[in-house]
Short mmCIF file of C-alpha atoms and ligand atoms in Angstrom, two decimals:
data_model
loop_
_atom_site.label_atom_id
_atom_site.label_comp_id
_atom_site.label_asym_id
_atom_site.label_seq_id
_atom_site.Cartn_x
_atom_site.Cartn_y
_atom_site.Cartn_z
CA UNK A 15 -39.82 43.72 -15.99
CA UNK A 16 -38.53 44.11 -12.38
CA UNK A 17 -35.65 46.55 -11.95
CA UNK A 18 -32.40 44.66 -12.45
CA UNK A 19 -29.69 44.68 -9.76
CA UNK A 20 -26.08 43.58 -10.10
CA UNK A 21 -24.42 41.30 -7.52
CA UNK A 22 -20.98 39.97 -8.37
CA UNK A 23 -20.91 36.18 -7.99
CA UNK A 24 -24.72 36.41 -7.49
CA UNK A 25 -24.04 37.06 -3.78
CA UNK A 26 -27.30 37.51 -1.91
CA UNK A 27 -29.41 36.78 -5.00
CA UNK A 28 -32.31 34.33 -4.53
CA UNK A 29 -32.44 32.40 -7.81
CA UNK A 30 -35.27 29.93 -7.09
CA UNK A 31 -37.51 28.51 -4.37
CA UNK A 32 -36.42 25.22 -2.82
CA UNK A 33 -37.60 22.97 0.00
CA UNK A 34 -34.51 20.73 0.07
CA UNK A 35 -31.95 22.39 2.32
CA UNK A 36 -31.85 25.29 4.77
CA UNK A 37 -28.71 27.06 5.98
CA UNK A 38 -28.54 29.64 8.75
CA UNK A 39 -25.00 30.93 8.30
CA UNK A 40 -25.14 33.36 11.22
CA UNK A 41 -25.51 30.65 13.84
CA UNK A 42 -24.13 27.72 11.84
CA UNK A 43 -27.21 25.58 11.21
CA UNK A 44 -27.77 23.22 8.30
CA UNK A 45 -30.82 21.04 7.74
CA UNK A 46 -31.98 18.69 5.00
CA UNK A 47 -35.78 18.72 4.48
CA UNK A 48 -36.15 20.10 8.02
CA UNK A 49 -33.83 17.64 9.80
CA UNK A 50 -30.65 19.01 11.45
CA UNK A 51 -27.45 17.66 9.90
CA UNK A 52 -26.13 16.54 13.32
CA UNK A 53 -29.31 14.50 13.88
CA UNK A 54 -28.92 12.78 10.51
CA UNK A 55 -25.19 12.20 11.01
CA UNK A 56 -25.88 10.60 14.39
CA UNK A 57 -28.88 8.48 13.48
CA UNK A 58 -29.34 8.04 9.74
CA UNK A 59 -27.40 6.28 6.99
CA UNK A 60 -26.57 6.96 3.35
CA UNK A 61 -29.63 5.24 1.91
CA UNK A 62 -32.12 6.83 4.31
CA UNK A 63 -30.77 10.38 3.89
CA UNK A 64 -30.74 9.88 0.11
CA UNK A 65 -34.41 8.92 0.22
CA UNK A 66 -35.13 11.94 2.43
CA UNK A 67 -33.47 14.35 -0.01
CA UNK A 68 -35.09 12.80 -3.10
CA UNK A 69 -38.61 12.33 -1.77
CA UNK A 70 -38.92 14.96 0.98
CA UNK A 71 -39.70 12.74 3.98
CA UNK A 72 -38.16 9.89 5.95
CA UNK A 73 -38.96 6.45 4.50
CA UNK A 74 -41.07 3.81 6.26
CA UNK A 75 -39.28 0.58 7.20
CA UNK A 76 -40.49 -1.13 4.01
CA UNK A 77 -39.61 1.84 1.82
CA UNK A 78 -36.12 1.96 3.31
CA UNK A 79 -35.54 -1.77 2.90
CA UNK A 80 -36.74 -1.69 -0.73
CA UNK A 81 -34.73 1.42 -1.53
CA UNK A 82 -31.55 0.03 0.02
CA UNK A 83 -31.97 -3.11 -2.08
CA UNK A 84 -32.71 -1.12 -5.21
CA UNK A 85 -29.62 1.09 -4.83
CA UNK A 86 -27.39 -1.93 -4.19
CA UNK A 87 -28.78 -3.82 -7.18
CA UNK A 88 -28.02 -0.96 -9.56
CA UNK A 89 -24.33 -0.49 -8.75
CA UNK A 90 -22.88 -2.27 -11.78
CA UNK A 91 -21.90 -0.14 -14.77
CA UNK A 92 -22.06 -1.21 -18.43
CA UNK A 93 -18.81 -2.35 -19.98
CA UNK A 94 -18.89 0.49 -22.51
CA UNK A 95 -18.48 2.99 -19.63
CA UNK A 96 -15.41 1.08 -18.42
CA UNK A 97 -14.15 1.21 -22.04
CA UNK A 98 -14.57 5.00 -22.03
CA UNK A 99 -12.55 5.20 -18.80
CA UNK A 100 -9.87 2.87 -20.18
CA UNK A 101 -9.56 5.03 -23.32
CA UNK A 102 -8.52 8.08 -21.27
CA UNK A 103 -4.84 8.85 -20.63
CA UNK A 104 -3.84 7.68 -17.13
CA UNK A 105 -2.86 11.23 -16.26
CA UNK A 106 -6.50 12.38 -16.64
CA UNK A 107 -7.81 13.98 -13.45
CA UNK A 108 -10.43 11.69 -11.86
CA UNK A 109 -13.03 14.47 -12.05
CA UNK A 110 -12.59 14.78 -15.81
CA UNK A 111 -12.90 11.00 -16.04
CA UNK A 112 -16.05 11.08 -13.93
CA UNK A 113 -17.57 13.83 -16.05
CA UNK A 114 -16.87 11.79 -19.20
CA UNK A 115 -18.29 8.62 -17.63
CA UNK A 116 -21.51 10.38 -16.58
CA UNK A 117 -21.95 11.89 -20.04
CA UNK A 118 -21.38 8.42 -21.54
CA UNK A 119 -23.92 6.95 -19.09
CA UNK A 120 -26.44 9.34 -20.63
CA UNK A 121 -25.90 7.94 -24.10
CA UNK A 122 -28.09 4.92 -23.41
CA UNK A 123 -31.80 5.03 -22.65
CA UNK A 124 -32.11 8.81 -22.73
CA UNK A 125 -35.27 10.05 -21.04
CA UNK A 126 -36.80 13.43 -21.87
CA UNK A 127 -36.29 16.09 -19.20
CA UNK A 128 -39.20 16.97 -16.96
CA UNK A 129 -41.28 15.55 -14.12
CA UNK A 130 -41.37 12.04 -15.56
CA UNK A 131 -41.16 9.22 -12.95
CA UNK A 132 -38.47 7.59 -15.10
CA UNK A 133 -36.21 10.52 -14.20
CA UNK A 134 -36.47 9.56 -10.52
CA UNK A 135 -35.20 6.15 -11.56
CA UNK A 136 -32.45 7.79 -13.56
CA UNK A 137 -31.42 9.74 -10.45
CA UNK A 138 -31.26 6.49 -8.47
CA UNK A 139 -29.14 4.87 -11.21
CA UNK A 140 -26.66 7.75 -11.06
CA UNK A 141 -26.48 7.75 -7.26
CA UNK A 142 -25.94 3.97 -7.25
CA UNK A 143 -23.30 4.04 -10.02
CA UNK A 144 -21.17 7.08 -9.13
CA UNK A 145 -19.02 5.05 -6.68
CA UNK A 146 -18.51 2.34 -9.31
CA UNK A 147 -17.39 4.87 -11.93
CA UNK A 148 -15.01 6.63 -9.50
CA UNK A 149 -13.55 3.37 -8.15
CA UNK A 150 -13.12 1.92 -11.66
CA UNK A 151 -11.04 4.88 -12.80
CA UNK A 152 -9.08 4.98 -9.53
CA UNK A 153 -7.91 1.45 -10.36
CA UNK A 154 -7.51 1.89 -14.12
CA UNK A 155 -5.15 4.82 -13.65
CA UNK A 156 -3.04 2.67 -11.31
CA UNK A 157 -2.87 -0.02 -14.02
CA UNK A 158 -5.25 -2.29 -12.07
CA UNK A 159 -8.46 -4.04 -13.10
CA UNK A 160 -11.74 -2.52 -11.85
CA UNK A 161 -13.48 -4.52 -9.13
CA UNK A 162 -17.16 -5.36 -9.54
CA UNK A 163 -19.50 -3.93 -6.87
CA UNK A 164 -20.94 -6.12 -4.12
CA UNK A 165 -24.62 -5.91 -3.22
CA UNK A 166 -24.16 -7.13 0.34
CA UNK A 167 -22.12 -4.11 1.48
CA UNK A 168 -23.26 -0.63 2.52
CA UNK A 169 -22.86 2.20 0.02
CA UNK A 170 -19.62 3.64 1.46
CA UNK A 171 -18.19 0.27 2.46
CA UNK A 172 -18.72 -1.05 -1.09
CA UNK A 173 -16.97 1.99 -2.57
CA UNK A 174 -13.88 1.48 -0.40
CA UNK A 175 -13.94 -2.22 -1.28
CA UNK A 176 -14.05 -1.43 -5.02
CA UNK A 177 -11.06 0.93 -4.64
CA UNK A 178 -8.83 -1.16 -2.36
CA UNK A 179 -10.06 -4.70 -2.96
CA UNK A 180 -10.58 -5.13 0.79
CA UNK A 181 -13.76 -4.70 2.78
CA UNK A 182 -13.08 -1.95 5.33
CA UNK A 183 -13.87 -2.54 8.99
CA UNK A 184 -17.31 -1.45 10.13
CA UNK A 185 -16.12 1.71 11.87
CA UNK A 186 -14.35 2.95 8.72
CA UNK A 187 -17.41 2.13 6.61
CA UNK A 188 -19.66 3.95 9.06
CA UNK A 189 -17.44 7.07 9.24
CA UNK A 190 -17.23 7.14 5.47
CA UNK A 191 -21.03 6.89 5.13
CA UNK A 192 -21.46 9.79 7.57
CA UNK A 193 -18.94 11.84 5.57
CA UNK A 194 -21.10 11.20 2.51
CA UNK A 195 -24.21 12.37 4.39
CA UNK A 196 -22.41 15.58 5.42
CA UNK A 197 -21.49 16.35 1.80
CA UNK A 198 -24.76 15.38 0.10
CA UNK A 199 -26.42 18.73 -0.10
CA UNK A 200 -25.71 22.40 0.47
CA UNK A 201 -28.38 24.48 -1.24
CA UNK A 202 -27.37 26.69 -4.20
CA UNK A 203 -23.61 26.07 -4.26
CA UNK A 204 -21.91 26.44 -7.66
CA UNK A 205 -22.27 22.81 -8.83
CA UNK A 206 -25.90 22.45 -7.75
CA UNK A 207 -26.74 25.74 -9.41
CA UNK A 208 -24.91 24.54 -12.54
CA UNK A 209 -26.98 21.34 -12.58
CA UNK A 210 -30.22 23.30 -12.23
CA UNK A 211 -29.25 25.79 -14.93
CA UNK A 212 -28.47 23.03 -17.42
CA UNK A 213 -31.64 21.12 -16.47
CA UNK A 214 -33.69 24.31 -16.87
CA UNK A 215 -32.95 24.22 -20.61
CA UNK A 216 -34.61 20.78 -20.54
CA UNK A 217 -31.33 19.00 -21.17
CA UNK A 218 -31.57 15.42 -19.83
CA UNK A 219 -30.62 14.33 -16.31
CA UNK A 220 -27.20 12.88 -17.17
CA UNK A 221 -26.14 15.94 -19.20
CA UNK A 222 -27.15 18.19 -16.28
CA UNK A 223 -25.31 16.03 -13.74
CA UNK A 224 -22.14 15.79 -15.82
CA UNK A 225 -22.10 19.61 -16.02
CA UNK A 226 -22.40 19.72 -12.22
CA UNK A 227 -19.38 17.38 -11.95
CA UNK A 228 -17.38 19.87 -14.05
CA UNK A 229 -18.39 22.69 -11.74
CA UNK A 230 -17.39 20.77 -8.61
CA UNK A 231 -13.93 20.09 -10.08
CA UNK A 232 -12.72 23.66 -9.47
CA UNK A 233 -10.45 24.39 -6.47
CA UNK A 234 -12.76 27.16 -5.28
CA UNK A 235 -15.49 24.56 -4.77
CA UNK A 236 -14.62 20.88 -4.45
CA UNK A 237 -10.86 21.06 -4.12
CA UNK A 238 -10.35 22.93 -0.83
CA UNK A 239 -9.73 19.92 1.46
CA UNK A 240 -6.84 18.94 -0.80
CA UNK A 241 -5.43 22.44 -0.26
CA UNK A 242 -5.60 21.94 3.53
CA UNK A 243 -3.32 18.93 3.18
CA UNK A 244 -0.85 20.94 1.10
CA UNK A 245 -0.97 23.62 3.81
CA UNK A 246 -0.30 21.06 6.55
CA UNK A 247 2.88 20.01 4.73
CA UNK A 248 4.09 23.60 5.15
CA UNK A 249 3.42 23.81 8.89
CA UNK A 250 6.45 22.46 10.81
CA UNK A 251 4.22 20.72 13.43
CA UNK A 252 1.69 21.29 16.23
CA UNK A 253 4.14 23.23 18.41
CA UNK A 254 5.08 25.64 15.66
CA UNK A 255 1.54 26.04 14.30
CA UNK A 256 0.62 29.14 16.34
CA UNK A 257 3.59 31.11 15.03
CA UNK A 258 2.99 29.80 11.53
CA UNK A 259 -0.61 31.11 11.52
CA UNK A 260 0.41 34.48 12.94
CA UNK A 261 3.05 34.84 10.20
CA UNK A 262 0.65 33.69 7.48
CA UNK A 263 -2.04 36.15 8.53
CA UNK A 264 0.48 38.97 8.91
CA UNK A 265 1.53 38.40 5.33
CA UNK A 266 -2.16 38.27 4.24
CA UNK A 267 -2.09 34.59 3.26
CA UNK A 268 -5.38 32.67 3.33
CA UNK A 269 -5.65 29.77 5.76
CA UNK A 270 -7.18 26.89 3.84
CA UNK A 271 -10.34 25.29 5.25
CA UNK A 272 -11.21 28.49 7.09
CA UNK A 273 -13.93 30.98 6.24
CA UNK A 274 -17.12 30.67 4.21
CA UNK A 275 -19.32 32.91 2.09
CA UNK A 276 -22.46 31.86 3.99
CA UNK A 277 -21.29 30.65 7.44
CA UNK A 278 -20.26 33.31 9.92
CA UNK A 279 -19.98 30.64 12.65
CA UNK A 280 -18.23 27.25 12.74
CA UNK A 281 -19.65 25.05 9.99
CA UNK A 282 -21.92 22.47 11.72
CA UNK A 283 -20.39 19.71 9.57
CA UNK A 284 -16.88 20.52 10.79
CA UNK A 285 -17.77 19.61 14.42
CA UNK A 286 -18.65 16.08 13.28
CA UNK A 287 -15.58 15.69 11.07
CA UNK A 288 -13.42 17.01 13.89
CA UNK A 289 -14.73 14.39 16.30
CA UNK A 290 -14.06 11.62 13.76
CA UNK A 291 -10.54 12.92 13.12
CA UNK A 292 -9.85 13.02 16.87
CA UNK A 293 -11.15 9.47 17.33
CA UNK A 294 -9.25 7.95 14.39
CA UNK A 295 -6.06 9.91 15.18
CA UNK A 296 -6.06 8.50 18.72
CA UNK A 297 -6.77 4.98 17.48
CA UNK A 298 -3.98 5.10 14.91
CA UNK A 299 -1.57 6.82 17.31
CA UNK A 300 -1.04 9.63 14.80
CA UNK A 301 -2.49 12.91 16.01
CA UNK A 302 -0.05 15.31 14.38
CA UNK A 303 -2.58 16.76 11.92
CA UNK A 304 -5.33 16.91 14.52
CA UNK A 305 -3.21 18.84 17.03
CA UNK A 306 -1.84 21.12 14.30
CA UNK A 307 -5.33 21.91 13.00
CA UNK A 308 -6.66 22.63 16.50
CA UNK A 309 -3.77 25.02 17.16
CA UNK A 310 -4.40 26.74 13.82
CA UNK A 311 -8.10 27.06 14.63
CA UNK A 312 -7.47 28.45 18.13
CA UNK A 313 -4.75 30.89 17.09
CA UNK A 314 -6.65 32.13 14.08
CA UNK A 315 -9.76 32.62 16.23
CA UNK A 316 -7.82 34.81 18.67
CA UNK A 317 -6.24 36.91 15.93
CA UNK A 318 -9.30 37.49 13.75
CA UNK A 319 -11.57 38.19 16.72
CA UNK A 320 -9.41 41.22 17.54
CA UNK A 321 -9.91 42.34 13.91
CA UNK A 322 -13.70 41.97 14.21
CA UNK A 323 -13.86 39.21 11.56
CA UNK A 324 -15.84 35.98 11.74
CA UNK A 325 -13.67 33.24 10.24
CA UNK A 326 -14.17 29.66 11.43
CA UNK A 327 -13.41 26.14 10.17
CA UNK A 328 -15.50 25.08 7.18
CA UNK A 329 -16.34 21.54 6.06
CA UNK A 330 -12.91 21.11 4.44
CA UNK A 331 -10.77 21.93 7.48
CA UNK A 332 -10.76 18.49 9.08
CA UNK A 333 -11.95 16.23 6.24
CA UNK A 334 -8.69 15.90 4.24
CA UNK A 335 -6.70 14.64 7.24
CA UNK A 336 -9.51 12.28 8.15
CA UNK A 337 -9.69 10.81 4.63
CA UNK A 338 -5.93 10.41 4.64
CA UNK A 339 -6.05 8.41 7.88
CA UNK A 340 -8.80 6.27 6.33
CA UNK A 341 -6.32 5.39 3.57
CA UNK A 342 -7.92 7.44 0.78
CA UNK A 343 -5.65 9.03 -1.82
CA UNK A 344 -5.70 12.82 -2.12
CA UNK A 345 -6.80 12.81 -5.81
CA UNK A 346 -9.94 10.92 -4.80
CA UNK A 347 -11.17 13.60 -2.36
CA UNK A 348 -13.14 15.61 -4.93
CA UNK A 349 -14.64 12.53 -6.65
CA UNK A 350 -15.76 11.35 -3.19
CA UNK A 351 -17.43 14.72 -2.72
CA UNK A 352 -19.21 14.04 -6.05
CA UNK A 353 -20.34 10.57 -4.88
CA UNK A 354 -22.14 12.36 -2.06
CA UNK A 355 -23.28 15.52 -3.85
CA UNK A 356 -24.91 13.64 -6.75
CA UNK A 357 -27.77 13.08 -4.31
CA UNK A 358 -28.27 16.84 -3.87
CA UNK A 359 -27.81 17.52 -7.58
CA UNK A 360 -30.45 15.03 -8.67
CA UNK A 361 -32.89 16.14 -5.93
CA UNK A 362 -32.50 19.72 -7.17
CA UNK A 363 -32.89 18.79 -10.84
CA UNK A 364 -36.11 16.90 -10.05
CA UNK A 365 -37.32 19.92 -8.05
CA UNK A 366 -36.37 22.28 -10.89
CA UNK A 367 -38.51 20.29 -13.31
CA UNK A 368 -41.56 20.45 -11.06
CA UNK A 369 -42.05 24.09 -12.08
CA UNK A 370 -39.41 24.74 -14.63
CA UNK A 371 -38.47 28.13 -15.99
CA UNK A 372 -35.22 28.50 -17.89
CA UNK A 373 -32.51 30.49 -16.07
CA UNK A 374 -31.64 33.53 -18.09
CA UNK A 375 -30.04 36.39 -16.12
CA UNK A 376 -28.71 39.49 -17.80
CA UNK A 377 -25.22 40.98 -17.97
CA UNK A 378 -24.21 44.54 -17.20
CA UNK A 379 -22.65 45.51 -20.51
CA UNK A 380 -19.34 47.36 -20.09
CA UNK A 381 -18.04 47.18 -23.66
CA UNK A 382 -17.88 49.66 -26.55
CA UNK A 383 -20.98 50.96 -28.35
CA UNK A 384 -21.78 52.49 -31.72
CA UNK A 385 -18.60 51.39 -33.48
CA UNK A 386 -18.67 51.24 -37.27
CA UNK A 387 -17.19 48.32 -39.17
CA UNK A 388 -14.07 49.14 -41.28
CA UNK A 389 -12.63 47.06 -44.12
CA UNK A 390 -9.60 45.06 -42.99
CA UNK A 391 -7.29 47.27 -45.12
CA UNK A 392 -8.29 50.32 -43.00
CA UNK A 393 -7.68 48.78 -39.55
N1 COA B 1458 -7.75 33.00 5.86
C1 COA B 1458 -7.43 34.27 6.14
N2 COA B 1458 -8.26 35.30 5.98
C2 COA B 1458 -9.49 35.02 5.53
C3 COA B 1458 -9.90 33.72 5.23
C4 COA B 1458 -8.97 32.68 5.41
N3 COA B 1458 -9.30 31.43 5.13
N4 COA B 1458 -11.17 33.74 4.79
C5 COA B 1458 -11.54 35.01 4.80
N5 COA B 1458 -10.53 35.79 5.24
C6 COA B 1458 -10.55 37.26 5.39
C7 COA B 1458 -10.30 37.90 4.03
O1 COA B 1458 -8.93 38.12 3.81
C8 COA B 1458 -11.08 39.17 4.15
O2 COA B 1458 -10.31 40.08 4.91
P1 COA B 1458 -10.33 41.66 4.56
O3 COA B 1458 -11.74 42.08 4.81
O4 COA B 1458 -9.32 42.23 5.52
O5 COA B 1458 -9.93 41.76 3.14
C9 COA B 1458 -12.29 38.78 4.98
O6 COA B 1458 -11.88 37.65 5.76
C10 COA B 1458 -13.51 38.38 4.13
O7 COA B 1458 -13.12 37.33 3.28
P2 COA B 1458 -13.59 37.09 1.78
O8 COA B 1458 -12.53 36.34 1.03
O9 COA B 1458 -14.08 38.37 1.20
O10 COA B 1458 -14.81 36.14 1.99
P3 COA B 1458 -15.62 35.42 0.83
O11 COA B 1458 -16.96 35.19 1.37
O12 COA B 1458 -15.51 36.11 -0.46
O13 COA B 1458 -14.79 34.05 0.65
C11 COA B 1458 -13.94 31.91 1.04
C12 COA B 1458 -15.08 32.90 1.31
C13 COA B 1458 -14.39 30.52 1.46
C14 COA B 1458 -13.61 31.85 -0.47
C15 COA B 1458 -12.71 32.34 1.85
O14 COA B 1458 -13.03 32.32 3.23
C16 COA B 1458 -11.50 31.47 1.56
O15 COA B 1458 -10.79 31.72 0.58
N6 COA B 1458 -11.23 30.42 2.42
C17 COA B 1458 -10.12 29.54 2.19
C18 COA B 1458 -10.45 28.50 1.12
C19 COA B 1458 -11.47 27.48 1.58
O16 COA B 1458 -11.35 26.91 2.64
N7 COA B 1458 -12.48 27.24 0.73
C20 COA B 1458 -13.51 26.25 1.00
C21 COA B 1458 -14.83 26.89 1.23
S1 COA B 1458 -16.05 25.70 1.73
#
């Protein structure tokens, strides 16, 4: 057996081979299957990038048309899943509701784990139905009836329609689709790793994906953009932001949406989100958040540079404010992340099953040894 090393949080550990996503954190590059994220954000759409991540190459025109149709035709969820969502208390966090709905989705037509073509279909079902599950619970917890999906709308546009009951304008639909592309995949993050670990035991697709949803729920992973909004409530405004950052850093407070374990440069996704936030802020005549965030970024850059640290905006820095301007409620931010990331999760689970070996690391034991059991009367 190879000599074991210990790395807290598995930092720097390579846990598997993968051809899905490449990150160069030093210079801030991210690519899916060899295509730069900025190229995909500029030119692709949800359906095409989904195909790329699942099948490893860009689709032909016919493949794309068929796939787009297939995804749209599978959006509806069975009534028993809506019943599961209705049975939950209205105070349930939407991520818990989503995890329950995905587990319930797995209770019908279970397919054995492994490289079975039916699992590709299962992945497509989940990708198509995540928005319907999230939107249904968003309405149920408001005391409203779920809205059935429409096949004639794009993936993101249909989701917003199912939440609000109104078809968003094309620009909003497009921006939302690009946001989904940006969040689809990010290599071995906690939730993707969770999904692969569960799948490696040969648990079925839906069980593996519902575990990944649970992993994404945590504030150290999926919840950071929500934290940025809380932070912005604290900052008195764009003009006071520089002083606010200086004070926060002096008292060793973390600035939300800044810094990353892997990126030591500005996250490539944050450039795109920033440009959308700027555009929508100007259109809506409400650029308070945008100007505040830019001042925070600039001031923080100046301060940490002097300290020799590399801390830049990550994907969450601009996205919360953008979602807010698009009329999305804060509690839906993490479920929206899941609507996108389910593509990465399922692509990874399918890859895991190509050459599966169960994940089984070891622990560095730090407990007692050689104790002798005593009867309870002697303890
Ligand atoms: N604000 C202020 N200081 C920060 C910072 C931030 N957002 N991120 C990192 N730093 C500082 C740390 O205080 C530490 O300073 P020190 O060496 O003087 O102790 C140094 O930079 C290294 O940071 P560390 O927390 O060890 O990096 P990490 O790789 O373990 O953590 C994050 C990465 C993302 C958890 C961290 O940057 C963070 O908490 N960011 C804010 C939350 C966030 O936006 N999360 C979403 C990530 S996509």
